[in-house]
Short mmCIF file of C-alpha atoms in Angstrom, two decimals:
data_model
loop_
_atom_site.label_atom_id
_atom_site.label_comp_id
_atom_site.label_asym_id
_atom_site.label_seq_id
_atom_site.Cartn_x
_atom_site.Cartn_y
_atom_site.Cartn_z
CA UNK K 59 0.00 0.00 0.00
CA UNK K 60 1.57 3.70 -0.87
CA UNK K 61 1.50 6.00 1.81
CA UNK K 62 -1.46 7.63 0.94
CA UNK K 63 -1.56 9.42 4.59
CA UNK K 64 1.43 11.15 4.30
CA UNK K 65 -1.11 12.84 0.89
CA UNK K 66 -4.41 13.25 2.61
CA UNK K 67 -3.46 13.56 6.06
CA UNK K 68 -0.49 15.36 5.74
CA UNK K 69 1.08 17.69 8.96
CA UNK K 70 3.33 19.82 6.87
CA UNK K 71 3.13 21.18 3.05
CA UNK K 72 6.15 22.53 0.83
CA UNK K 73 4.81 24.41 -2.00
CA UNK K 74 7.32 24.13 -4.72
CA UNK K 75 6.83 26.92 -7.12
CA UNK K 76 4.98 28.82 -4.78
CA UNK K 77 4.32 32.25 -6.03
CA UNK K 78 3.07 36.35 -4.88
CA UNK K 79 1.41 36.53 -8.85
CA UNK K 80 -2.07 36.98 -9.05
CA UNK K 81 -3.19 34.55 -11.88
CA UNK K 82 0.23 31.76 -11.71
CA UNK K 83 -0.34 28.09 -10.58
CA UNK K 84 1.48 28.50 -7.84
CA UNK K 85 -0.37 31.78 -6.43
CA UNK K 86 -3.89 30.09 -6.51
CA UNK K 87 -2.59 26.58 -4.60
CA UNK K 88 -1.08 28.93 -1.93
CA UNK K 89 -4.03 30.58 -1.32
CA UNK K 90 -6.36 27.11 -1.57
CA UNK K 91 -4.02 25.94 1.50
CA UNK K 92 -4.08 29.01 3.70
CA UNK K 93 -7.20 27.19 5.32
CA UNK K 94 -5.17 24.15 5.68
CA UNK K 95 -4.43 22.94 9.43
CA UNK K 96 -0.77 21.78 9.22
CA UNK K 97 2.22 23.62 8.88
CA UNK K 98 2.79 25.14 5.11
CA UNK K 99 6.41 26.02 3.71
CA UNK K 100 6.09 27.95 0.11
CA UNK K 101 9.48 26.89 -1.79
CA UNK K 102 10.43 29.74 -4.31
CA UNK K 103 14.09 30.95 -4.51
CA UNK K 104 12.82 34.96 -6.00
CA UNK K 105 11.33 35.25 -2.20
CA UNK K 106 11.97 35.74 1.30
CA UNK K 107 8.50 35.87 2.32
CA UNK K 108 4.77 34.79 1.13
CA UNK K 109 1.37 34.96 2.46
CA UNK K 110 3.21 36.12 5.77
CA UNK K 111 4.96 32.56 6.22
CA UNK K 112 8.80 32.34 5.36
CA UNK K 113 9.89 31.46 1.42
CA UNK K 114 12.93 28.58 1.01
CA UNK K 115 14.71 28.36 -1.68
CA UNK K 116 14.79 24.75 -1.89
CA UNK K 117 12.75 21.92 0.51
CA UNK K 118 16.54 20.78 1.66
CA UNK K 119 16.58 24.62 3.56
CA UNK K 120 13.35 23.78 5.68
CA UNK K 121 14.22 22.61 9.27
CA UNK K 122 11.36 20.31 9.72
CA UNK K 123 10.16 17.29 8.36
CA UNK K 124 8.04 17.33 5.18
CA UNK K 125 5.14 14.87 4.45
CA UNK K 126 3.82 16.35 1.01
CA UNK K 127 5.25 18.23 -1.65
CA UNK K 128 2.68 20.25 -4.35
CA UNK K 129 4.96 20.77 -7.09
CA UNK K 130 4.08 23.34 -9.50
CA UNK K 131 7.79 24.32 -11.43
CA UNK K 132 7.94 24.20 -15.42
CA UNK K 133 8.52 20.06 -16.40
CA UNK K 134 11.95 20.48 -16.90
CA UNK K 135 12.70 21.61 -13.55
CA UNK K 136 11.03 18.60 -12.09
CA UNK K 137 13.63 16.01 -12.01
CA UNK K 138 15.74 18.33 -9.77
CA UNK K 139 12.91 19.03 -7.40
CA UNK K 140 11.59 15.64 -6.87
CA UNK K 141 15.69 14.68 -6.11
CA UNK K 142 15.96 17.33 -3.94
CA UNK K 143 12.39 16.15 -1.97
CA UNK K 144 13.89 12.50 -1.93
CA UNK K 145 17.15 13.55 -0.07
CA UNK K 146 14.89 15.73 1.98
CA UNK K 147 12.65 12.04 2.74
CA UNK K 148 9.53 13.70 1.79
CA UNK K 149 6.91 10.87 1.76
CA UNK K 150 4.44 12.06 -0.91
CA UNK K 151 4.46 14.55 -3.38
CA UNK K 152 1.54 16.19 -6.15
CA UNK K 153 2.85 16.87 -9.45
CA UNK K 154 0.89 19.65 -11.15
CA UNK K 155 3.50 20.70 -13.34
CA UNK K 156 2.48 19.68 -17.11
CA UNK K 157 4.42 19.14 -20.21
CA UNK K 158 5.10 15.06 -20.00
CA UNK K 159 4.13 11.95 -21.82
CA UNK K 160 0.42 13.98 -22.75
CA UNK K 161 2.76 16.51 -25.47
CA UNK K 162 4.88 13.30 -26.53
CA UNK K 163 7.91 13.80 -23.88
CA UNK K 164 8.10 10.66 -22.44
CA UNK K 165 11.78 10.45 -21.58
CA UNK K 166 11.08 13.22 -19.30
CA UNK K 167 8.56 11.25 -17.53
CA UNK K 168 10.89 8.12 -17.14
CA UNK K 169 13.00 10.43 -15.44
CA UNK K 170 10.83 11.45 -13.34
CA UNK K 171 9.64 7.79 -12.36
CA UNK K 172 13.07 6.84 -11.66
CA UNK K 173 13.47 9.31 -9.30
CA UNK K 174 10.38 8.69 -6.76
CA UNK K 175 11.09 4.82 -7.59
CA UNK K 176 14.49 5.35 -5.90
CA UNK K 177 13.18 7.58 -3.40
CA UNK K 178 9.89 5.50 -2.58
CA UNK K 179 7.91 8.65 -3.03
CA UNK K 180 4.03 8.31 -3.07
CA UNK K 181 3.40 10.20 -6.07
CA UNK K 182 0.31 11.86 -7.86
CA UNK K 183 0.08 13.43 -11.34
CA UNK K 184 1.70 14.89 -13.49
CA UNK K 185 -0.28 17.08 -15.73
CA UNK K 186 -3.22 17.47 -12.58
CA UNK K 187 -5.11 19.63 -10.98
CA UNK K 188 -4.24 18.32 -7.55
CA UNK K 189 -6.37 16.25 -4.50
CA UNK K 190 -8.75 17.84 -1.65
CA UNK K 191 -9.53 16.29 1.25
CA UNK K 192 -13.10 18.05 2.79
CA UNK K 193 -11.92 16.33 6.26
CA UNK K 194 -9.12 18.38 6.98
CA UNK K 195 -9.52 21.22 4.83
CA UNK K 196 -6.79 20.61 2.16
CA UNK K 197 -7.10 22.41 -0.78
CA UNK K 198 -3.68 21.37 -2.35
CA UNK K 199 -5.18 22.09 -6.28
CA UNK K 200 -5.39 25.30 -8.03
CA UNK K 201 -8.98 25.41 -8.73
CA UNK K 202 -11.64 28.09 -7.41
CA UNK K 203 -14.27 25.78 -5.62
CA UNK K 204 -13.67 23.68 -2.06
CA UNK K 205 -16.96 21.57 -1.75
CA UNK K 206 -19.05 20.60 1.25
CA UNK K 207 -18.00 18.06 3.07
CA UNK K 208 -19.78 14.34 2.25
CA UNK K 209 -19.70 10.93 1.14
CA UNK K 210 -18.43 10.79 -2.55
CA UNK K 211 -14.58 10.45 -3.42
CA UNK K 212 -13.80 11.02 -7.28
CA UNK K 213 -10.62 9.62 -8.66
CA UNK K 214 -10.61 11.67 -12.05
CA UNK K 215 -7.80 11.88 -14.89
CA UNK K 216 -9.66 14.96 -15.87
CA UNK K 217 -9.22 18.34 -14.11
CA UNK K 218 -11.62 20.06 -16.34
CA UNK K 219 -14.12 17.23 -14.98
CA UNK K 220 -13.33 17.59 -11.84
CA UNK K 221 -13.94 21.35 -12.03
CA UNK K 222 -17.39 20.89 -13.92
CA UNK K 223 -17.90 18.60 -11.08
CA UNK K 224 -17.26 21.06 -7.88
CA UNK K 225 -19.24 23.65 -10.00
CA UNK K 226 -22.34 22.50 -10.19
CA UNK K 227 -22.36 20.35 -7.06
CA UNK K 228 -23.48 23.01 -4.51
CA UNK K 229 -27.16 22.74 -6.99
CA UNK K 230 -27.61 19.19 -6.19
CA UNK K 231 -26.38 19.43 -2.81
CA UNK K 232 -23.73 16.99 -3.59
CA UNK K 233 -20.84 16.28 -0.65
CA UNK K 234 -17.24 15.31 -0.98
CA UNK K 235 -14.38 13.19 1.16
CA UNK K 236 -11.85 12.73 -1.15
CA UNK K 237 -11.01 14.14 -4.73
CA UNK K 238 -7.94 13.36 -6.39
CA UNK K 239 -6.48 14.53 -10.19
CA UNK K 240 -4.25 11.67 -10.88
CA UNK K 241 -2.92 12.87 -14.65
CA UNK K 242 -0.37 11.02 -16.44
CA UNK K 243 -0.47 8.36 -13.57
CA UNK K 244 3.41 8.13 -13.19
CA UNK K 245 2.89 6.46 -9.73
CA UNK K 246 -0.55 6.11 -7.75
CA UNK K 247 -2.90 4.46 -10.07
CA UNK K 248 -6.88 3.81 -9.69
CA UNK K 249 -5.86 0.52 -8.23
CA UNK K 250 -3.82 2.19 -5.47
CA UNK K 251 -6.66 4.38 -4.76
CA UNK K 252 -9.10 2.50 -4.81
CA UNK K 253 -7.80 -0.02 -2.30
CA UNK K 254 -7.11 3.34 -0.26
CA UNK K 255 -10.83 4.37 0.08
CA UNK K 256 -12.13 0.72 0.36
CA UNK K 257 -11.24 1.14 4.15
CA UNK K 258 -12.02 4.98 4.67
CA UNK K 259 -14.40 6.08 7.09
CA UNK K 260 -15.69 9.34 5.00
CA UNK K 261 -16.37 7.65 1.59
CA UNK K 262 -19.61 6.18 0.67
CA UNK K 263 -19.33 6.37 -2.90
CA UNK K 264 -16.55 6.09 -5.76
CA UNK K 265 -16.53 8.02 -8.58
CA UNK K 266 -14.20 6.82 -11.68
CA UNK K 267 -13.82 9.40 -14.80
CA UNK K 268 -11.00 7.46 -17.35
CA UNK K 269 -9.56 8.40 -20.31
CA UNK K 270 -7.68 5.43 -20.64
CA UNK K 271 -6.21 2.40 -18.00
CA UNK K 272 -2.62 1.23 -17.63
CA UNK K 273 -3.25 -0.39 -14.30
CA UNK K 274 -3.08 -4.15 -14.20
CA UNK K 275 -4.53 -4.07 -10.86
CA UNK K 276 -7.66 -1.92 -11.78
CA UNK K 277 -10.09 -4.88 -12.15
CA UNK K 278 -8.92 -7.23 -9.03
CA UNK K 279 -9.11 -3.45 -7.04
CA UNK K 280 -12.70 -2.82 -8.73
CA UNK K 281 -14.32 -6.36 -7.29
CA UNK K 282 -13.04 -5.70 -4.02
CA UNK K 283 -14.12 -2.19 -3.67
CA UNK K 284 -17.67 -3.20 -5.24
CA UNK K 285 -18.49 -5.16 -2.80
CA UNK K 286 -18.76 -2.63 0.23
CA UNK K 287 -19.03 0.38 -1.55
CA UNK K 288 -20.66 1.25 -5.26
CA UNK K 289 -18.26 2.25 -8.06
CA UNK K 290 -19.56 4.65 -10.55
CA UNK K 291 -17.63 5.53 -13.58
CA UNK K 292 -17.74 7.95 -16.76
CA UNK K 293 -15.01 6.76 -19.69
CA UNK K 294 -14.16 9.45 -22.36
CA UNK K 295 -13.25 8.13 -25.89
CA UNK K 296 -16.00 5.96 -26.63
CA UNK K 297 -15.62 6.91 -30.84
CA UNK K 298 -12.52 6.97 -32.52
CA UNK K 299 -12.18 10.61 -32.45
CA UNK K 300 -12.80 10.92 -28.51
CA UNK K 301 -9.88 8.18 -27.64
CA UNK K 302 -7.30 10.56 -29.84
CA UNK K 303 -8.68 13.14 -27.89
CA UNK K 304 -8.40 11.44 -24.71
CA UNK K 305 -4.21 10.25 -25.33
CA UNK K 306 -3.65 13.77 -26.37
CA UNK K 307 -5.24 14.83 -22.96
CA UNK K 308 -2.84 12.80 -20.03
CA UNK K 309 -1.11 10.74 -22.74
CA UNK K 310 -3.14 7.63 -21.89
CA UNK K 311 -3.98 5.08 -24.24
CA UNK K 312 -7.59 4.81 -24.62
CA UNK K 313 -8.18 1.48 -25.60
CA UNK K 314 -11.35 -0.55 -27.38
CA UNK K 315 -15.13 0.58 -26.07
CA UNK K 316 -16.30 -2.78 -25.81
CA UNK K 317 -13.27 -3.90 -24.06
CA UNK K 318 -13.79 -1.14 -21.05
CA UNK K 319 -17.11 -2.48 -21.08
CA UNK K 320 -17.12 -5.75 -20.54
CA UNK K 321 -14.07 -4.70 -17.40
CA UNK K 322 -17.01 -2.58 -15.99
CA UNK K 323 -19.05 -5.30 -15.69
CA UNK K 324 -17.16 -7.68 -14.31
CA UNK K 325 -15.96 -5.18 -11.75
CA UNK K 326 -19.12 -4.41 -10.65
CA UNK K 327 -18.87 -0.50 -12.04
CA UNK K 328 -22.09 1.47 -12.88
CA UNK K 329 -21.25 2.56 -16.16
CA UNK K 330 -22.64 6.64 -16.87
CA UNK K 331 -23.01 7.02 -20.81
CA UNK K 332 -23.01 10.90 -19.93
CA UNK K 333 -22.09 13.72 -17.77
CA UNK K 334 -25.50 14.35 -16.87
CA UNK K 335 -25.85 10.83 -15.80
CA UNK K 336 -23.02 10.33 -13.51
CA UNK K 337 -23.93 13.49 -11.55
CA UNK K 338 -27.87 11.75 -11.49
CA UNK K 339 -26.11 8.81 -10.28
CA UNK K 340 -23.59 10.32 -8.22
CA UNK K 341 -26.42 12.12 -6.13
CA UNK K 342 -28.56 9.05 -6.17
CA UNK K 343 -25.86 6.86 -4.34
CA UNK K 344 -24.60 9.48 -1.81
CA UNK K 345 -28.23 10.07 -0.77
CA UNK K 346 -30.00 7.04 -0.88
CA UNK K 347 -29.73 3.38 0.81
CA UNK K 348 -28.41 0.51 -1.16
CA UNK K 349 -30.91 -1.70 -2.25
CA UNK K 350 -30.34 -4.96 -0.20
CA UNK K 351 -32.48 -7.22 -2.65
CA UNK K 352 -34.34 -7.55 -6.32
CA UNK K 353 -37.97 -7.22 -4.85
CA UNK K 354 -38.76 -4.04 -6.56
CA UNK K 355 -41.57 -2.38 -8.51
CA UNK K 356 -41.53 0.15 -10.95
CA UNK K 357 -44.66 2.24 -11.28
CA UNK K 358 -44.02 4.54 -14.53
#
């Protein structure tokens, strides 16, 4: 199992690529953390100070111990941040930082996965929006809603989703526990995260949007999870022009229609055919009981 506290429980932050501009990356995940419990270190060698906390110029300069890194530095600075985090024996890190496998540069993103291999960093992204955790107010993503707190965790490999998602949630009244952008996938796959929230207290429901799977351990992950809690899942790329779209997007591989489908349904996953019906379903299972047996009537 990854250490998926050290990400959604963590005690300290460093913001790598923190910044003081209105309008960067880095600005807008600042500010989403202020409300965050633990202790936060912004990481940006142009300043001294930010948000009134003290700005290092590397994690390696922070005298404390660091559970997460958000990373949010242009992709070829990556490599030399996620080094410096393993020396530092950070535990998990967030990649936001784009420009990987999804624009073709998958050497860079080998790189990358050799690093946190050798480091046995926990890692999330790249090319994501970031994760949330309602619980304990972390907002380590650089979007403009934070959701109620509720049942429903969404593992998503689509920010925009995501952020369609949060925005029209506060209509249906729809809650959150966990959400998590997982990207390119270099590390933490739906498998890993899956097995996470099988055992957490705070999720009810599961929420799967998929461009495309590289996860060998999706479907054994899928019947497990099924079984105590419901699995709902939107895949993009159904025609042949939506999976280019969708490996142009995180540089996944989306794969034959028929083939996710048959996976679904031997996992046990509600399959949404669109949008509109995984939000229906989405505020269906996170309000309702489970049906415990097949005596029902419909009355239409």
């Amino acid at each position: 199992m990854k250490n998926f506290d050290a990400i959604f429980n963590p005690k300290s932050i460093a913001i790598i690529g923190a910044s003081k501009t209105e309008g960067k990356v880095g600005y807008s995940i600042m500010k989403n953390l202020m409300s965050f419990e633990g202790k936060l270190y912004p990481i940006n060698p142009k300043y001294d100070e930010m948000f009134g906390l003290r700005c290092y110029k590397s994690v390696l300069d922070v005298d404390d111990e660091i559970d997460l890194a958000i990373v949010a530095v242009p992709a070829q600075a990556v490599p030399k941040v996620m080094e410096e985090c393993g020396e530092k024996g950070v535990k998990g890190a967030v990649i936001i930082s784009a420009g990987f496998s999804e624009v073709g540069d998958y050497g860079l993103e080998e790189e990358v996965k050799k690093i946190i291999k050798k480091y046995n960093i926990a890692t999330i992204g790249p090319n994501c929006l970031g994760i949330m955790n309602t619980y304990r107010n972390l907002n380590a993503t650089f979007g403009k809603q934070f959701p109620n707190k509720g049942n429903i965790s969404i593992i998503s490999q689509s920010g925009a989703v995501l952020t369609a998602i949060l925005d029209i949630s506060p209509l249906l009244n729809l809650g959150f526990s966990k959400i998590v952008s997982i990207g390119n996938k270099i590390d933490i796959q739906e498998s890993d995260l899956m097995e996470y929230l099988m055992n957490d207290e705070t999720t009810e429901v599961v929420v799967l949007y998929i461009d495309g799977l590289k996860d060998r351990g999706f479907l054994n992950a899928a019947k497990k999870l099924s079984k105590v809690k419901p699995i709902i899942a939107l895949k993009s790329g159904r025609t042949e022009e939506g999976a280019k779209a969708a490996s142009s997007h995180t540089g996944s591989l989306a794969g034959s229609d028929e083939i996710y489908s048959a996976a679904f349904k031997e996992g046990r996953i509600l399959r949404a055919d669109t949008f509109e019906e995984l939000v229906n379903l989405m505020h269906i299972f996170s309000t309702q009981p489970l049906m415990d047996s097949n005596g029902i009537g419909i009355i239409t």
